[in-house]
Structure formats: structure tokens, C-alpha cells
């Protein structure tokens, strides 16, 4: 490779230089389209321990094909360098745009904000949270369309798991991030978007202080002031995004349905991420025809496109050298075509600032239930005659929006954990405590081969944001149907525990498994004592004793670990100890009677 050329790319001027990389403008010669090439020196990457950050960004960007996220076209590996070929954007950073112009008008700010939210929603649909959204990481093309960039601090989300890394820029970081608390992911991007919207409309930051401890205090308190010149719509939306409690913070879906956001929303931004993903998998005949004109056969191009992003980022894929140029050329031509269509649609969607401001004033001063419903949904309102009275329809809509995750219970934490241990013991499972209310469990070693043998389960107890507690069961490994069997078993056990508590609070200490549950650990079916009522009572007593002992041990450990003077917990332990002593005496007496 020559100094001025890398593969099919002719290098141009240097756009930027970093500590371990530099970015150059280049031209893809087969299509004559401009690209940006990030040149990463392998030796410097290893020295600065930045390899993981680069790999993360490549692995994330290869998933994306969205109008407002920077595009990755291919990765070229050499022994000394990594060449990351990306979309070229010439408009600079949104940060510089705000600095040069000050606060923006609401129509222009909304246009930027709509594009940002669309891109962030697309990221979240791929289970990616950015975690470092700020105007410096939002690039502008030549027609001032936003491109979300710099995914080096991004992370992949997993259902049921939380993130804890404190990262990102302090001024844009959410309270839970700077506090080191657990967070799911999307809510921290919503907070950052709220700070960005404030900066667009006000030309300043809502939380700013040269002293970092003071800055963090302001963020944790959610202390900011909205200027009086903002419209009612903006004054309504920004505080909903900058709520300190992440559970009460508005979601991306809530932002999308907000009247201020929906004003003059271009048609292409109304498309859901799932529709966008489906569209990206469709072959564009115009782009395909343009690549065929370059001399490549149609069948080979389709074969290259069917191989997906692996072809563009992995040099070890079969027929890589032959097929990769076709895929790169297709995507460059496709993006060029869609950019022209996009610019036309955006231009037609933007009204004059005066009419936009007037519409916002009317919308927020004269709200109407029917008009608001039509604004937040593309589905027309259902006639009242189809749903009964208007009040019935309102009640239906309100309840439909409530989502319950996990197993809901109002039992005390100690009783919940005791019931979980009872269920696990009855299912012949072993467990490891990762925290006072978090454990990992699997079947006890056995020569028997059962579907449950390969299932590993994660169990965690959460405090519900309203009342009660939630038990979250995660399938770490194993098949889905055996996992569901375990899940149903736990639900049934907790229901039995709840019913016992309602009749007698102390009866929760007596956790006798049902007959079917004991078939795995009881005597063989050929044993006469197992079939006789007296023998069954004796077996239940022994089983109950073992389970109560297990519950006592778990609760004692919980008490020792937390080191709290919890009177209710101490009383529960005393009751359990009495139950154990009574059960032991009863077992000894029954054994004596049977021996005599």
C-alpha cells in the first residue's frame, strides 16, 4: 500500500489527530464518494490500553444502519495499523454550532432533538446504551443533519442486568451514574438528551460549576432553572427528562409521544426502529443497479450483501477480498441516494418559526383529550360506542399501560427469601449467595439426566417502586421450558406462603411441600410407609424439619451479614428455633412409638 492510498481509497487531508490515531478524508475510487478513515496504530493502542474501547466501538457500529448514526463501511487490518472506514461528515460538532450561534430557535432546536432521539431509540432497540451523549459527540453533515458518534464508552445491555460504570462527561451524566448506583441503561441516555435539549434552547448548561463536588451536588438535587422565554411545550418536556429518580424519568417512548416533540416531525422519523431494521435488510434496486454498472455480476453482489457486517469487519471471512468491495460500494451508493431523499423530506417538513411557535402556544393552552390522543398515536381514536362509556375507555387505557415485571409479592423480605430457599430445597437444588438478596442456583449433582440438570438460575429480590417486592428470576443457561417449570414452581410456592400468612402469620414457618414436590426426594414408591398415612406424616415431619432448619440458617446468616437490630427478624428466628426444637421432639417421640 502506498502512503497516499489504502486499498480502494485515495487519502486526502488530515481531519484530526489524537493520541493514538488520526483521521483522514479519503475518496472511494470505484464510487467517487468521500469517506473518513480513522487510522489506529496498533503499538500505541496496546501501550495506552485502548484496544478494548476500539473493539467495542467497531462491534457496535457494525450493527447500525440509521440516518442519524455515523456509518461504518469497513475495517482494514494490517500488521501495524487498523483502518476504520466511516461516513464523512463535514459540518463539525454540534457543540461548535451552539457556541457560534448561542441559543437556537425552537424550530431548529426541535429538528436537531428529533434526530437525536430517533438515533438513540435505534441504539436502544439494538440493546446498546451510548452513555456519553453530548454535543461534542454529535456531528453535523453539510446540511446540518445530526450524526451520533463516538461509541467508545457504549455498552451492550442484557435483560435483567444492570450497569454500574461511572463514565461520560460530568455535565451530561445522570445522578445515578455519578453516584455509582446501578442503572439499566436507557434512562441515563434520556437524562443526557435532556441536558442537550436545554443547551440547544438556552445556549448554556442546566448543571454547571467549576467545582466538581458542587456540580455533582446540583445534579443529584436536580437543581436547575428554566428561562421564562421557553415555550410551554419545552418547559413541560425538559423537567420530565431531568427527573432525579430514574424510575419516574420519562422514557424515549414518552418523549416521542410528547406534543412538543411531535410538532413538524418528518415522516421518516415516525418509522419505528423495527421498521428501520427491516427496511435496511431490503435490497435497494437503484443502488444495486449502480453497483452492477461498475462491472460486478448481480449474483455476486447479492451474495456479498447476504453475508452481512462480518464481511466488512472480519478479514478471515471466506472470499473476503472478492466480495467485500461489492458490499462497500453498494452501501456507499445506498447512503448517497437516501441522503438526497432525506434532505428533500426534511426541507418540506420545516414550517416558518412563527407558525411553529403559534401552534405550540395553541396546543398547550387549549388541550383536548381527543386531539392529544391523535397527536401521540398514528392510530385513530376508537369511537366511544365500541368501548362503552368514555370513563370505561379512560380506565382501560390507564390500566393497559401498567407493566409488572417478575413475581410480585407483599411478603416481608425474610419470608420471601425463606420461601425461595424452601422451593430450591424441595427441587433438590444448590445455591450460592452473591449478596443478601441475590443468589445463583443449579441442580444438585446427580447421575440422573433430567432437563432441569442444565438449567442455571439467577434469583434477585428488588424493592418495588410503589409497594411490596419483586422477585426476578433469570435464566443464565439451559433450556427455556425447564426454566419455566422452575418459574411456575416458585410462583406457586409464594402463593401458598401468602395464603398461610393470611390465615396465621406464624404458619409461614411450617413450609410442608406438596406430595408431588416430594416425589424427587422422598422414599421409593415401592416403600409401603410412603403409601400409608402414618408413614407419609412421618416423612412430612422430617422434611419439614429439614426445610425449617434451612430457613433458620438462611435467616440467621442474613441477620449476621446485615448486622442490624431488626426486632421482627429476631422474633422470627426465635419462632423458627422453637419450631425446630418442637419438630425434633415430635420426631423423636414418633420414632419411639414406631419402634415400640
Coordinates of C-alpha atoms in Angstrom, one line a residue, residues 276-477:
X276 CA -36.0 0.7 10.1
X277 CA -34.1 -2.6 10.7
X278 CA -36.5 -4.4 8.4
X279 CA -36.0 -1.7 5.7
X280 CA -32.2 -2.0 6.0
X281 CA -32.4 -5.7 5.1
X282 CA -34.3 -5.0 1.9
X283 CA -32.3 -4.7 -1.4
X284 CA -32.5 -1.3 -3.0
X285 CA -32.7 -1.8 -6.7
X286 CA -31.3 1.6 -7.6
X287 CA -28.2 1.1 -5.5
X288 CA -27.9 -2.4 -6.8
X289 CA -28.1 -1.2 -10.4
X290 CA -25.4 1.4 -9.8
X291 CA -23.0 -1.3 -8.5
X292 CA -23.8 -3.6 -11.4
X293 CA -22.8 -0.8 -13.7
X294 CA -19.3 -0.8 -12.1
X295 CA -18.8 -4.3 -13.6
X296 CA -19.8 -6.7 -10.8
X297 CA -22.4 -9.5 -11.5
X298 CA -25.7 -9.2 -9.7
X299 CA -25.5 -12.7 -8.1
X300 CA -22.1 -12.0 -6.6
X301 CA -23.3 -8.6 -5.2
X302 CA -26.4 -10.3 -3.6
X303 CA -24.1 -13.0 -2.1
X304 CA -21.9 -10.3 -0.6
X305 CA -24.9 -8.4 0.9
X306 CA -26.2 -11.7 2.4
X307 CA -23.0 -12.1 4.4
X308 CA -23.9 -9.0 6.5
X309 CA -21.4 -7.0 8.6
X310 CA -19.0 -9.9 9.2
X311 CA -17.8 -9.5 5.6
X312 CA -16.9 -5.8 6.2
X313 CA -15.2 -6.1 9.6
X314 CA -13.6 -9.6 9.6
X315 CA -10.8 -10.3 7.1
X316 CA -11.0 -14.1 7.7
X317 CA -14.4 -14.5 6.2
X318 CA -14.3 -16.7 3.1
X319 CA -14.0 -14.9 -0.3
X320 CA -13.4 -11.6 1.6
X321 CA -11.2 -10.0 -0.9
X322 CA -13.5 -10.8 -3.8
X323 CA -16.9 -9.9 -2.2
X324 CA -16.1 -7.1 0.2
X325 CA -15.6 -4.4 -2.4
X326 CA -19.1 -5.0 -3.8
X327 CA -20.8 -4.7 -0.4
X328 CA -18.9 -1.4 0.4
X329 CA -19.8 0.1 -3.0
X330 CA -23.4 -0.9 -2.5
X331 CA -23.7 0.8 0.9
X332 CA -21.9 3.9 -0.3
X333 CA -24.3 4.3 -3.2
X334 CA -27.3 3.5 -1.0
X335 CA -26.4 6.1 1.6
X336 CA -25.9 8.7 -1.2
X337 CA -29.3 8.0 -2.5
X338 CA -31.0 8.1 0.9
X339 CA -29.3 11.3 1.9
X340 CA -30.8 13.1 -1.1
X341 CA -34.2 11.8 -0.3
X342 CA -33.7 12.7 3.4
X343 CA -32.7 16.3 2.7
X344 CA -35.8 16.8 0.5
X345 CA -38.2 15.4 3.1
X346 CA -36.6 17.5 5.9
X347 CA -36.8 20.7 3.9
X348 CA -40.5 20.1 3.1
X349 CA -41.3 19.3 6.8
X350 CA -40.0 22.6 8.3
X351 CA -42.5 25.5 8.6
X352 CA -41.7 29.1 9.4
X353 CA -40.6 29.6 13.1
X354 CA -43.6 32.0 13.7
X355 CA -46.2 29.4 12.7
X356 CA -44.4 26.7 14.8
X357 CA -44.4 28.9 17.9
X358 CA -48.0 29.8 17.4
X359 CA -49.0 26.2 17.1
X360 CA -47.1 25.3 20.3
X361 CA -49.0 28.0 22.2
X362 CA -52.4 26.9 21.0
X363 CA -51.5 23.2 21.6
X364 CA -50.6 23.8 25.3
X365 CA -53.2 26.4 26.1
X366 CA -56.2 24.6 24.8
X367 CA -55.6 20.8 25.4
X368 CA -58.2 18.4 24.2
X369 CA -58.3 14.7 25.1
X370 CA -59.2 13.7 21.5
X371 CA -56.6 16.0 19.9
X372 CA -53.8 14.9 22.3
X373 CA -54.6 11.2 21.6
X374 CA -54.4 11.8 17.8
X375 CA -51.1 13.6 18.3
X376 CA -49.4 10.8 20.3
X377 CA -50.6 7.9 18.2
X378 CA -51.0 7.3 14.5
X379 CA -54.0 5.0 15.3
X380 CA -57.3 6.9 15.2
X381 CA -59.2 7.1 18.5
X382 CA -61.7 4.3 18.9
X383 CA -65.4 5.5 18.9
X384 CA -67.0 5.6 22.3
X385 CA -69.7 3.3 21.2
X386 CA -67.2 0.5 20.7
X387 CA -65.8 0.6 24.2
X388 CA -68.7 1.7 26.3
X389 CA -68.6 4.9 28.3
X390 CA -65.8 7.5 28.0
X391 CA -64.8 6.7 31.6
X392 CA -64.5 3.0 30.7
X393 CA -62.2 3.8 27.8
X394 CA -60.0 6.0 30.1
X395 CA -59.8 3.3 32.7
X396 CA -58.9 0.7 30.0
X397 CA -56.1 2.9 28.6
X398 CA -54.7 3.7 32.1
X399 CA -54.6 0.0 33.1
X400 CA -53.2 -1.1 29.8
X401 CA -50.0 1.0 30.4
X402 CA -49.1 -0.8 33.7
X403 CA -46.4 -3.4 33.3
X404 CA -45.5 -5.8 36.1
X405 CA -42.1 -7.5 35.9
X406 CA -41.1 -10.5 37.9
X407 CA -43.0 -12.2 40.7
X408 CA -44.9 -9.6 42.7
X409 CA -45.3 -10.1 46.5
X410 CA -46.1 -8.1 49.6
X411 CA -44.4 -10.6 52.0
X412 CA -41.5 -9.4 54.2
X413 CA -38.0 -9.9 52.6
X414 CA -37.0 -12.6 55.2
X415 CA -40.2 -14.6 54.4
X416 CA -39.7 -14.2 50.7
X417 CA -36.1 -15.5 50.9
X418 CA -37.2 -18.3 53.2
X419 CA -39.8 -19.4 50.6
X420 CA -37.3 -19.2 47.8
X421 CA -34.9 -21.5 49.8
X422 CA -37.8 -23.9 50.5
X423 CA -38.6 -24.1 46.8
X424 CA -35.0 -24.7 45.9
X425 CA -34.5 -27.3 48.6
X426 CA -37.7 -29.1 47.5
X427 CA -36.4 -29.2 43.9
X428 CA -33.0 -30.6 45.1
X429 CA -31.1 -27.5 44.0
X430 CA -27.9 -26.0 45.4
X431 CA -27.2 -22.3 45.5
X432 CA -24.5 -19.7 46.1
X433 CA -25.3 -16.3 47.8
X434 CA -23.9 -13.4 45.8
X435 CA -25.4 -10.8 48.1
X436 CA -28.1 -10.8 50.9
X437 CA -30.9 -10.8 48.4
X438 CA -29.2 -12.2 45.3
X439 CA -28.2 -15.8 44.5
X440 CA -27.2 -18.2 41.8
X441 CA -28.6 -21.7 41.8
X442 CA -28.5 -25.0 39.9
X443 CA -29.4 -28.7 40.4
X444 CA -27.5 -30.8 42.9
X445 CA -25.0 -33.2 41.2
X446 CA -26.8 -36.4 40.2
X447 CA -26.3 -39.3 37.9
X448 CA -29.9 -38.8 36.7
X449 CA -30.2 -36.9 33.4
X450 CA -33.2 -34.5 33.6
X451 CA -34.0 -31.3 31.6
X452 CA -33.5 -29.3 34.8
X453 CA -29.9 -30.5 35.2
X454 CA -28.5 -28.0 32.7
X455 CA -30.6 -25.0 34.0
X456 CA -28.7 -22.3 35.9
X457 CA -30.9 -19.7 37.5
X458 CA -30.2 -16.3 38.9
X459 CA -32.6 -15.0 41.6
X460 CA -32.7 -11.5 43.0
X461 CA -35.1 -9.6 45.2
X462 CA -36.0 -6.0 44.4
X463 CA -38.0 -3.3 46.2
X464 CA -40.9 -2.3 44.1
X465 CA -41.1 1.4 43.3
X466 CA -44.7 1.6 44.6
X467 CA -45.1 -1.1 47.3
X468 CA -44.1 -4.7 48.0
X469 CA -41.2 -6.6 46.4
X470 CA -40.4 -8.2 43.1
X471 CA -38.5 -11.5 42.6
X472 CA -36.6 -11.5 39.4
X473 CA -35.7 -15.0 38.0
X474 CA -33.1 -15.0 35.2
X475 CA -32.2 -18.0 33.0
X476 CA -28.4 -17.9 33.0
X477 CA -28.2 -21.2 31.0

